[in-house]
Coordinates of C-alpha atoms in Angstrom, one line a residue:
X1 CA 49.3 78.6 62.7
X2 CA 51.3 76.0 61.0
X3 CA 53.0 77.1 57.8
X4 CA 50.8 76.0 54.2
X5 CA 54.3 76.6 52.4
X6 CA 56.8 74.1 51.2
X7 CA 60.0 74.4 53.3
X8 CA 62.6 76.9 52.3
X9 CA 66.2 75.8 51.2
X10 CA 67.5 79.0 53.3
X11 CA 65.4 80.8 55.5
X12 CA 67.5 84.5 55.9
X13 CA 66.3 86.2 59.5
X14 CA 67.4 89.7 59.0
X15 CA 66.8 92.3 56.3
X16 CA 69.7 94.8 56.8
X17 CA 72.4 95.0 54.0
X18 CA 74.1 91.5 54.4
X19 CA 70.8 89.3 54.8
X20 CA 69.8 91.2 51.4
X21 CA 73.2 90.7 50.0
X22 CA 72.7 87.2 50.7
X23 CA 69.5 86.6 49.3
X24 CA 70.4 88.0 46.3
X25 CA 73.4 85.7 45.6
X26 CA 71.3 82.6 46.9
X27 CA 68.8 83.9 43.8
X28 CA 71.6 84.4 41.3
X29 CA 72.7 80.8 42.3
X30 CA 69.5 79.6 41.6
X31 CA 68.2 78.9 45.2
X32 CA 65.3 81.5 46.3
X33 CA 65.5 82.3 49.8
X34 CA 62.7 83.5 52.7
X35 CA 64.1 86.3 54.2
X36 CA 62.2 87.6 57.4
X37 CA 62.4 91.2 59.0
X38 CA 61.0 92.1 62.5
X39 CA 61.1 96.1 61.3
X40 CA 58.2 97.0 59.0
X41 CA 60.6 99.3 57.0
X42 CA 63.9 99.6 56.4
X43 CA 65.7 101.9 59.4
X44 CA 66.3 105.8 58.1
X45 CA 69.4 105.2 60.8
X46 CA 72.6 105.9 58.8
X47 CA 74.6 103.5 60.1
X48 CA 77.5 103.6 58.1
X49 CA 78.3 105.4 55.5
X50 CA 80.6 104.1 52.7
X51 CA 82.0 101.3 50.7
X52 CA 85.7 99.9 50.0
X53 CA 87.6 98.8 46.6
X54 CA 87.2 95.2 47.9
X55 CA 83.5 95.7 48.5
X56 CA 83.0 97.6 44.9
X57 CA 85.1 95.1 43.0
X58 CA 81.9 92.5 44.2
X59 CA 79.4 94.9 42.8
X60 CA 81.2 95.1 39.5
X61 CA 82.0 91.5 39.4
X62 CA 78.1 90.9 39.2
X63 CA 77.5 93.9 37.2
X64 CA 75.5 96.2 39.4
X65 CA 78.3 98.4 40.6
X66 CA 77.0 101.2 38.9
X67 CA 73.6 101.1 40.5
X68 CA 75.3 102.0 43.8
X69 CA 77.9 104.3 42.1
X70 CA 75.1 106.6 40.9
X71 CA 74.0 107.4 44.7
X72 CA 77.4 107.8 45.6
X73 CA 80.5 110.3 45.6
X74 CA 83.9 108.4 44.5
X75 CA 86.6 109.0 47.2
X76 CA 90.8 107.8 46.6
X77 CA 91.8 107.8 50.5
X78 CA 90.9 105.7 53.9
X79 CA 90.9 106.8 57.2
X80 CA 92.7 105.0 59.9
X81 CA 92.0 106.0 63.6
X82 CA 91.0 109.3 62.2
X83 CA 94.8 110.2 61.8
X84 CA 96.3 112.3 58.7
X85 CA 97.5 112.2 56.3
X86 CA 94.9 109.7 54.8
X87 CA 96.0 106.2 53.5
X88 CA 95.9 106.6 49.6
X89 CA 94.4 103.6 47.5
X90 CA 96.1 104.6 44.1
X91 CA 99.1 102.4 45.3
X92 CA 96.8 99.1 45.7
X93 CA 96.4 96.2 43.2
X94 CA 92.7 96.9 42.2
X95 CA 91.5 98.5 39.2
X96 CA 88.6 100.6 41.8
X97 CA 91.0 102.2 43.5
X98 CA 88.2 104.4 45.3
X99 CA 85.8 104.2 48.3
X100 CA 82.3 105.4 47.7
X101 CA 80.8 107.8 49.7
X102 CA 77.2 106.2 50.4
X103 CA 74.3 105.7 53.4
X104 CA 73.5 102.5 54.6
X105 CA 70.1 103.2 54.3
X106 CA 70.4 104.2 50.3
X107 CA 72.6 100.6 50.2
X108 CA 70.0 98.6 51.4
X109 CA 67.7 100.7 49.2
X110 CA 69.1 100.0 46.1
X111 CA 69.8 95.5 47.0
X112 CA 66.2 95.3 47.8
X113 CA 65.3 96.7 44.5
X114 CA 68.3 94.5 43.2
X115 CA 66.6 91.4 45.0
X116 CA 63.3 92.1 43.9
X117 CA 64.6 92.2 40.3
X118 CA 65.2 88.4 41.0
X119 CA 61.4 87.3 42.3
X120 CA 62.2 87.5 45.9
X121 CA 60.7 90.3 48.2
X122 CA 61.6 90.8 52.2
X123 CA 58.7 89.7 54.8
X124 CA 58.2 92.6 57.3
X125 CA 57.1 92.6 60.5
X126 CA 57.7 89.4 61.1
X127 CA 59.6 88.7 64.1
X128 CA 61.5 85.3 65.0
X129 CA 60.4 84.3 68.6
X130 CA 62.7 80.2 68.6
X131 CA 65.1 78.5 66.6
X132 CA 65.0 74.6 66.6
X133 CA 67.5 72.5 64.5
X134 CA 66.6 69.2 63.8
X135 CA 68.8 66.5 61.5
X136 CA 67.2 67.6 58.3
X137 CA 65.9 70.8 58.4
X138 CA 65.7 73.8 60.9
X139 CA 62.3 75.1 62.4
X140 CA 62.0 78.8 63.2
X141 CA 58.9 79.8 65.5
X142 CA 57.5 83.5 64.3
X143 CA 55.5 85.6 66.7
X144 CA 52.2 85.2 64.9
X145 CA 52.6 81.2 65.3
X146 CA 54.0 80.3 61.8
X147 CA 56.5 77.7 62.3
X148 CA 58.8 77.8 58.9
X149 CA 60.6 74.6 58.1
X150 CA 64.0 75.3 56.3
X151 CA 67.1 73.5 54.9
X152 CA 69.4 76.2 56.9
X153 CA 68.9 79.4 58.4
X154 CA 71.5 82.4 58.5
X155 CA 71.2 85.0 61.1
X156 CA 71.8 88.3 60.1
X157 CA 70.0 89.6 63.0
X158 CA 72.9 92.1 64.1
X159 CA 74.5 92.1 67.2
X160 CA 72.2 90.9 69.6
X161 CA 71.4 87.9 67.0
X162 CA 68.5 85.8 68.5
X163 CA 69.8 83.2 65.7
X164 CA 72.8 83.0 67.3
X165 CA 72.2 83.0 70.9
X166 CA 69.0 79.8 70.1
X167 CA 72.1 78.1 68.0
X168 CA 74.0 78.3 71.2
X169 CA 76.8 79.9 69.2
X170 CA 79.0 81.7 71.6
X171 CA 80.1 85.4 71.6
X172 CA 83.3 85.9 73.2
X173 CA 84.9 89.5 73.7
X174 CA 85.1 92.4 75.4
X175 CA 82.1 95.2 75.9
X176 CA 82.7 98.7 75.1
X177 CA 85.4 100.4 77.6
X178 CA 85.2 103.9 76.1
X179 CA 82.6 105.7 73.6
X180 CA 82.0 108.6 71.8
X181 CA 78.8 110.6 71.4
X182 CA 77.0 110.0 67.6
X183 CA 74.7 112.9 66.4
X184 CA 72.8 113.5 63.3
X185 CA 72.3 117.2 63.6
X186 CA 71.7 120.8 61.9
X187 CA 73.7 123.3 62.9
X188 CA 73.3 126.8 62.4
X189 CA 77.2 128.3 62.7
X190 CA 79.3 125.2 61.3
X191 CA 82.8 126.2 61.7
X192 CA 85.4 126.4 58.7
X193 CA 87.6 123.3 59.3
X194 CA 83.9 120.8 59.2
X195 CA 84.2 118.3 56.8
X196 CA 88.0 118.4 56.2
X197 CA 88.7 114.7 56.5
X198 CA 90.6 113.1 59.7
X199 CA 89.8 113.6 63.0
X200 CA 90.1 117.5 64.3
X201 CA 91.9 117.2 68.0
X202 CA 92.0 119.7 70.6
X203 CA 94.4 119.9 73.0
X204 CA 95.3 122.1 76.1
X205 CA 98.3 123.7 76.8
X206 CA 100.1 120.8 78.0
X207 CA 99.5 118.7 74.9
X208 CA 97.2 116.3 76.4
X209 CA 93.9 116.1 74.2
X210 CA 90.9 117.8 75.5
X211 CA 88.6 116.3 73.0
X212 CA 88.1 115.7 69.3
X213 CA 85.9 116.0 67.0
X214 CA 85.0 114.5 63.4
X215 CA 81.8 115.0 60.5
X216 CA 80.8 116.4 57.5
X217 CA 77.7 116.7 56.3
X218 CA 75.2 113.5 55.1
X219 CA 75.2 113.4 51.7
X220 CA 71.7 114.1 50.1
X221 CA 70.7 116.2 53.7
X222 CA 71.0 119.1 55.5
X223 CA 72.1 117.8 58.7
X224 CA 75.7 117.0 59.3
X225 CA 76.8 114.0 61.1
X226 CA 79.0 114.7 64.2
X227 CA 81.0 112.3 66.5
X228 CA 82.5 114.0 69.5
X229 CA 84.2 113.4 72.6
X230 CA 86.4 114.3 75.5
X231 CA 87.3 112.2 78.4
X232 CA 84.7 113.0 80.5
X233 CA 82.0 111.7 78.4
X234 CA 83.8 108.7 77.4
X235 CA 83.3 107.2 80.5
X236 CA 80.0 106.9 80.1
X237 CA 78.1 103.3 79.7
X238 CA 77.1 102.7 76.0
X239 CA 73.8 102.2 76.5
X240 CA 73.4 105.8 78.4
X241 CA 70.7 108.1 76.6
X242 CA 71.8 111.1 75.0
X243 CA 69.9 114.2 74.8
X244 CA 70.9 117.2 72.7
X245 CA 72.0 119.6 75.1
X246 CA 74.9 116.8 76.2
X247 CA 76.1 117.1 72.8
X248 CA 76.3 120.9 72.8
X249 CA 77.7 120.7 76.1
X250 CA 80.4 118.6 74.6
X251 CA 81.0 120.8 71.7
X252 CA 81.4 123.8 74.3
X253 CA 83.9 122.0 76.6
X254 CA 86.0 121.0 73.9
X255 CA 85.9 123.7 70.9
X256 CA 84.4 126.6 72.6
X257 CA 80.8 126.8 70.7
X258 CA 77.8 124.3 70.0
X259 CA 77.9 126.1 66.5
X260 CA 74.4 126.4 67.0
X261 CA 73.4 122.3 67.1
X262 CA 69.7 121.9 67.2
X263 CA 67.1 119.4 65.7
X264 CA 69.0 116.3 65.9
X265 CA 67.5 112.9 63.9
X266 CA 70.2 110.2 65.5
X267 CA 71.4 110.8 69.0
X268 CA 73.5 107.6 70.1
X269 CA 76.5 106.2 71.8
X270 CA 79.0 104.4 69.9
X271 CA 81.7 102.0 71.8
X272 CA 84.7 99.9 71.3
X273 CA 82.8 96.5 72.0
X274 CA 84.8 93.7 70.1
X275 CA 83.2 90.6 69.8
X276 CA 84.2 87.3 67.2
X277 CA 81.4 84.4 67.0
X278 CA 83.4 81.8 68.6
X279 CA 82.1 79.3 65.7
X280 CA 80.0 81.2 62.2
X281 CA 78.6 77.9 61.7
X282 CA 76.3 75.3 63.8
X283 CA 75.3 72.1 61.9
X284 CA 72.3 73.9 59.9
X285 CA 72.6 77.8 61.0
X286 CA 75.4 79.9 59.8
X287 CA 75.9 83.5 60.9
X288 CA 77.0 86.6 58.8
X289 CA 77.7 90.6 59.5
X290 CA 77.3 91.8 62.7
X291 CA 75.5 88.7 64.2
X292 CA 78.8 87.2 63.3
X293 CA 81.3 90.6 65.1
X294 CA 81.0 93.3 66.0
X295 CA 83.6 96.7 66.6
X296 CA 84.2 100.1 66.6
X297 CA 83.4 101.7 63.6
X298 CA 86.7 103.4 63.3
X299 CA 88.3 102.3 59.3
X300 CA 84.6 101.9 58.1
X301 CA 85.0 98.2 58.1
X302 CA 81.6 96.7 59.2
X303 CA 79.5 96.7 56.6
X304 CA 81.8 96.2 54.3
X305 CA 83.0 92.6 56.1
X306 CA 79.1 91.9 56.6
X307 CA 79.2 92.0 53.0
X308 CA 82.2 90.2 51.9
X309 CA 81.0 87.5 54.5
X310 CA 77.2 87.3 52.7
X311 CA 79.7 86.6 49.1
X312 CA 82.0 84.3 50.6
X313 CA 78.4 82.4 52.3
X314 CA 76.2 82.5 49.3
X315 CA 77.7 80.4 46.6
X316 CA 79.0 77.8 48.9
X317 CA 75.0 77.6 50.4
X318 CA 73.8 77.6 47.3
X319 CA 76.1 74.7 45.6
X320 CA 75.3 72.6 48.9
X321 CA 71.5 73.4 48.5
X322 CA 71.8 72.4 44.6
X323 CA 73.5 69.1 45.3
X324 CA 76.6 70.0 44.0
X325 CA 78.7 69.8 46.9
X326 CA 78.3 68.0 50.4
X327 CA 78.5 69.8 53.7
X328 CA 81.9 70.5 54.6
X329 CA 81.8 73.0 51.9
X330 CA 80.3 75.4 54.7
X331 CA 83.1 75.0 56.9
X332 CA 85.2 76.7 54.8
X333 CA 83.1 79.4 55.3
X334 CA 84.2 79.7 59.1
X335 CA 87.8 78.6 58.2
X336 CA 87.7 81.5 55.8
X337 CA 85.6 84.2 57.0
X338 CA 86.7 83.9 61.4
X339 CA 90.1 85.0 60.7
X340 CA 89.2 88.0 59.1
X341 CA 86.6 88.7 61.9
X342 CA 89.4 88.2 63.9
X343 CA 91.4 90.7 62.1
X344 CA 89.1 93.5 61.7
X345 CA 88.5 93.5 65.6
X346 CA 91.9 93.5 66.3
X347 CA 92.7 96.5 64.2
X348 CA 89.5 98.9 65.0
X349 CA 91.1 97.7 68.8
X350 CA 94.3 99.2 67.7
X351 CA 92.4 102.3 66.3
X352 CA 90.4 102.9 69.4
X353 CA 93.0 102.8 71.7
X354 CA 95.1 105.9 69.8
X355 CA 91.3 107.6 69.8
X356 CA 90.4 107.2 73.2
X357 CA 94.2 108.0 74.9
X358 CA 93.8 111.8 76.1
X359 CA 97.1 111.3 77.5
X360 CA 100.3 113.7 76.6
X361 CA 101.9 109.8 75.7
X362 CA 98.7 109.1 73.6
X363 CA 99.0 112.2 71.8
X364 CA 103.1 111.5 70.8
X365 CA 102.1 108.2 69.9
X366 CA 99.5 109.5 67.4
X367 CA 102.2 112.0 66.3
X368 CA 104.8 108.8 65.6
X369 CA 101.8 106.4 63.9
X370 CA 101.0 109.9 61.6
X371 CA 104.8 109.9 60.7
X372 CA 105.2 106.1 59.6
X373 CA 101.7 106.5 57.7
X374 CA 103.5 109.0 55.1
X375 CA 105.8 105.7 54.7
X376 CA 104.9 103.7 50.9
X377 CA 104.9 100.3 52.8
X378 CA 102.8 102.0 55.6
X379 CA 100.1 103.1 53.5
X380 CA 100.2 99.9 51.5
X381 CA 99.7 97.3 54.4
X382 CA 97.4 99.6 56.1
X383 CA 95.0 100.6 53.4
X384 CA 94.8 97.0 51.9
X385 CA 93.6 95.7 55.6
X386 CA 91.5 98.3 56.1
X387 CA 89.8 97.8 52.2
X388 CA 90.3 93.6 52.7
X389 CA 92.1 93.8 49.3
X390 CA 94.8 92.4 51.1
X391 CA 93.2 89.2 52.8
X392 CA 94.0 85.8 51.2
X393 CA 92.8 82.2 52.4
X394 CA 95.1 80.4 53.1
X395 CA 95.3 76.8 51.2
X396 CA 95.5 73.4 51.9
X397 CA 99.1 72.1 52.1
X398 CA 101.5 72.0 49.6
X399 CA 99.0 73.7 47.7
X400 CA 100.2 76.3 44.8
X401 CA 100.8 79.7 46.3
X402 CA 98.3 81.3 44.2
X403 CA 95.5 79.6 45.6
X404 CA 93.2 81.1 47.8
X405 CA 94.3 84.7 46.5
X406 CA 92.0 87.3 45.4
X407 CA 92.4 87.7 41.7
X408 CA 91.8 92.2 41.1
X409 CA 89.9 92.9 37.4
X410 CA 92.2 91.9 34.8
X411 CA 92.4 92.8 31.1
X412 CA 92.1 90.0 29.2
X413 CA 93.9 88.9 25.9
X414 CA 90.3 87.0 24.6
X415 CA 88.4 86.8 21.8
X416 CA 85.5 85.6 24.7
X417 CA 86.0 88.8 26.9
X418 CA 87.6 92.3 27.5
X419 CA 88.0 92.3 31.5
X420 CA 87.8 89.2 34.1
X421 CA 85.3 90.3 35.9
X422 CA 82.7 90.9 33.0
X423 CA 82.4 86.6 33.4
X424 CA 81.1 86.7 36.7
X425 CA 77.8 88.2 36.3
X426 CA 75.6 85.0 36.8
X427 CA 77.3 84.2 40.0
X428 CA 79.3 80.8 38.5
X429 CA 82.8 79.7 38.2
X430 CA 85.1 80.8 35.6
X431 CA 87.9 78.5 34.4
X432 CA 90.3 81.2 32.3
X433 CA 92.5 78.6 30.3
X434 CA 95.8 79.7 29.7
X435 CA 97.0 77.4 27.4
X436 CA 95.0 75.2 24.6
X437 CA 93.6 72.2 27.0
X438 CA 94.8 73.7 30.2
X439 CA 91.0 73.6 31.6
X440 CA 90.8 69.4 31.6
X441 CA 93.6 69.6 34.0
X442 CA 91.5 70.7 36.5
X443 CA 89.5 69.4 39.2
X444 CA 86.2 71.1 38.6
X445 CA 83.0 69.1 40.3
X446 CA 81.0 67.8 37.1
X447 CA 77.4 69.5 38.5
X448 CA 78.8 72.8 39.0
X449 CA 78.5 76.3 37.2
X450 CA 82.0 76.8 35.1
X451 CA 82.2 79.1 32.7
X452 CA 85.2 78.8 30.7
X453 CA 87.0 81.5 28.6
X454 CA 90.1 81.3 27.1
X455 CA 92.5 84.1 27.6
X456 CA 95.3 85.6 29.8
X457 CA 95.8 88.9 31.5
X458 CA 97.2 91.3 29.0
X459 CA 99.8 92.4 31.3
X460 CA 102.3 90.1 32.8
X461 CA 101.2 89.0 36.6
X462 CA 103.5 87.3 39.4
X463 CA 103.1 83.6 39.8
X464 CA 100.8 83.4 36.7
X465 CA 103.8 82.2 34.6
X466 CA 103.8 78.6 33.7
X467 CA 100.4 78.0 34.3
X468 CA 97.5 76.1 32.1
X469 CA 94.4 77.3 33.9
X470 CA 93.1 79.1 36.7
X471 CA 89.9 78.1 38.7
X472 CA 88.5 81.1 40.2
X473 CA 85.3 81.3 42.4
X474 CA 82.2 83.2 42.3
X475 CA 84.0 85.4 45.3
X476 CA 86.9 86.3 43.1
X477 CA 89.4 83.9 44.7
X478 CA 91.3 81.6 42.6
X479 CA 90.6 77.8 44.0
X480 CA 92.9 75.7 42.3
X481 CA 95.2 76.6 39.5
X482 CA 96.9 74.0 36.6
X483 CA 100.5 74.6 36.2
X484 CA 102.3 73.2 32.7
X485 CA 102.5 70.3 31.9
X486 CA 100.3 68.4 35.2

């Protein structure tokens, strides 16, 4: 059947976190997505299970951070290749210095609700069968016959994104060379040392590891989640089933006991498969989460840069949807967003190679990367990669050196506002005018949404002196800045 409806302005083909995410900023922005779901429910598979400072500061920044925080336990430290000590976040230039403790599946509970609070509800069961871009619009073929005209479509269809592969976006990589075993699980002798944080390795008497081991219980359940391994099974192909009595094997070969593991909920293989979109962006379909990369799961970094991606993506869409700016605003969205796709693969690379080594030399160079970790600078530069607070964009030439720099929650001296983020609720712009005037020095496209405030961060900041007025996105990035006197 042909579809009665007018054509959407974005048509979203994915329902997991990020093409929720999405929708709701395209709603905020004033655009109201379709977004299309081939599940009928949302998955009860806890894929991951937390969020980062940079990922909270964009809940607060629209004023739902508390919605999530309410389902979730706060949490100071990162892991990084499941080495100790853990990376502290008090150090980092953010006012949420914390990562929270949270399901996927309770995340993507709470932004449907979110979404639906806008006017805009997910179509289940509807599954995407061709994707067909024309000059002005994009047609999408569903399995019950509907074709759906749209403006652009954004795949958030995962890692095997049928939107990508019909956009003939290319997917360049490598496929998983070692995994571990992943088990949702009760267990009816945990040992003593379960849930203590970093990665619990065992090792024979010459030093080489025999296995390791890391879990803790899922929050809210009484099943603990369990990721094992020992060289043996780490051979084995990702997509190899796994039955319960390979995991309590497993647990036997390397820790002596199965500690009683029985009823499990999740039995999967996770590999080191790292994979970059060779372009996020195809005339009229864009990509976003893991349609766009995919890695290990080591430094919790997925969702998180699914996330950060759908932000970055929505009020650029939105603005080009509304008339407000022409096309090759969405390019900036793979100029911005590949790099850091780029990045995160490289480092859960890095990761997976200290995990996987069951070599004596692997097991020294753990020993050397734990020792630099307890270094300040260490923990700095690793915990701000791994938590994004330390990604910038980098600017056009000759551009001033604060642009394309996240800007953290800042007190404000205003008689408009106590704290920065407080102004970017509805999704806009906010000019913050640092001196009487300052904002008419800027370059600020007449149809867009501005909000400006006058004010200036209670507490000195570097590279903030001498300035008139700061531009700063809806994503928290400052995008041009007027110094005195221009």
């Amino acid at each position: 059947m042909e579809s009665r409806q007018r054509p959407a302005p974005v048509l979203i083909v994915g329902a997991g976190p990020v093409g929720l995410w999405l929708a709701r900023e395209l709603a905020l922005a004033g655009v109201r997505p379709r977004i299309v779901e081939r599940e009928p429910r949302p998955s009860s598979y806890v894929r991951a299970g937390g969020l980062h400072p940079r990922t909270i500061e964009l809940l607060d920044m629209r004023g739902v951070m508390d919605r999530y925080t309410g389902h979730a336990l706060k949490w100071p430290y990162v892991n990084f290749a499941g080495l100790m000590p853990l990376l502290d976040l008090a150090p980092l230039d953010t006012a949420h210095a914390f990562g929270l403790t949270i399901r996927q599946d309770v995340v993507e509970q709470i932004t449907e609700e979110l979404l639906g609070e806008l006017g805009v509800t997910v179509e289940r069961e509807r599954t995407v069968t061709a994707v067909e871009q024309g000059a002005d619009a994009v047609r999408v073929t569903m399995e019950d016959g509907e074709a759906i005209e749209a403006a652009y479509v954004v795949g958030c269809d995962g890692a095997r994104s049928l939107v990508r592969k019909q956009a003939g976006i290319t997917f360049p990589g490598i496929d998983s060379t070692a995994t571990y075993v992943l088990s949702d699980v009760r267990l009816d002798d945990p040992p003593e040392w379960l849930g203590k944080l970093g990665i619990k390795s065992f090792e024979g008497a010459d030093g080489q590891r025999i296995g390791w081991f890391l879990g803790g219980q899922v929050p809210g359940t009484d099943q603990y989640r369990i990721m094992i391994a020992d060289e043996p099974s780490s051979r084995a192909g990702k997509d190899n089933p796994v039955e319960i009595e390979e995991v309590r094997a497993i647990l036997r070969r390397i820790a002596g006991s199965d500690f009683g593991a029985h009823s499990p909920t999740c039995l999967a293989r996770v590999g080191n498969q790292a994979r970059v979109a060779d372009r996020y962006r195809a005339g009229r379909v864009l990509l976003a989460g893991d349609a766009a990369h995919v890695h290990s799961p080591f430094g919790g970094q997925g969702l998180n840069t699914g996330l950060q991606d759908a932000t970055n993506l929505g009020w650029k869409l939105a603005a080009v949807v509304r008339g407000e700016s022409g096309e090759e605003l969405l390019d900036t969205y793979h100029d911005e967003r590949h790099p850091i796709g780029e990045r995160v693969v490289a480092n859960t690379l890095a990761q997976t190679r200290m995990v996987f080594d069951f070599t004596l030399g692997g097991a020294r160079l753990r020993e050397l990367f734990s020792s630099l970790m307890e270094l300040p600078q260490v923990n700095d530069h690793l915990a701000g990669m791994i938590t994004a607070l330390n990604y910038s964009y980098a600017p056009a030439s000759g551009a001033h050196p604060l642009v394309g720099t996240r800007v953290p929650d800042l007190e404000l001296k205003s008689p408009d506002a106590g704290r920065l983020y407080e102004l970017f609720r509805d999704g806009g712009h906010v000019v913050l005018e640092l001196a009487a005037g300052g904002a008419k020095e800027l370059d600020v496209p007449a149809k867009a949404q501005v909000r400006v405030v006058r004010g200036e961060p209670s507490a000195p900041r570097e590279g903030w002196d001498g300035l008139d007025a700061v531009l700063i996105r809806p994503d928290g990035y400052v995008a041009a800045v007027a110094p005195a006197g221009s």
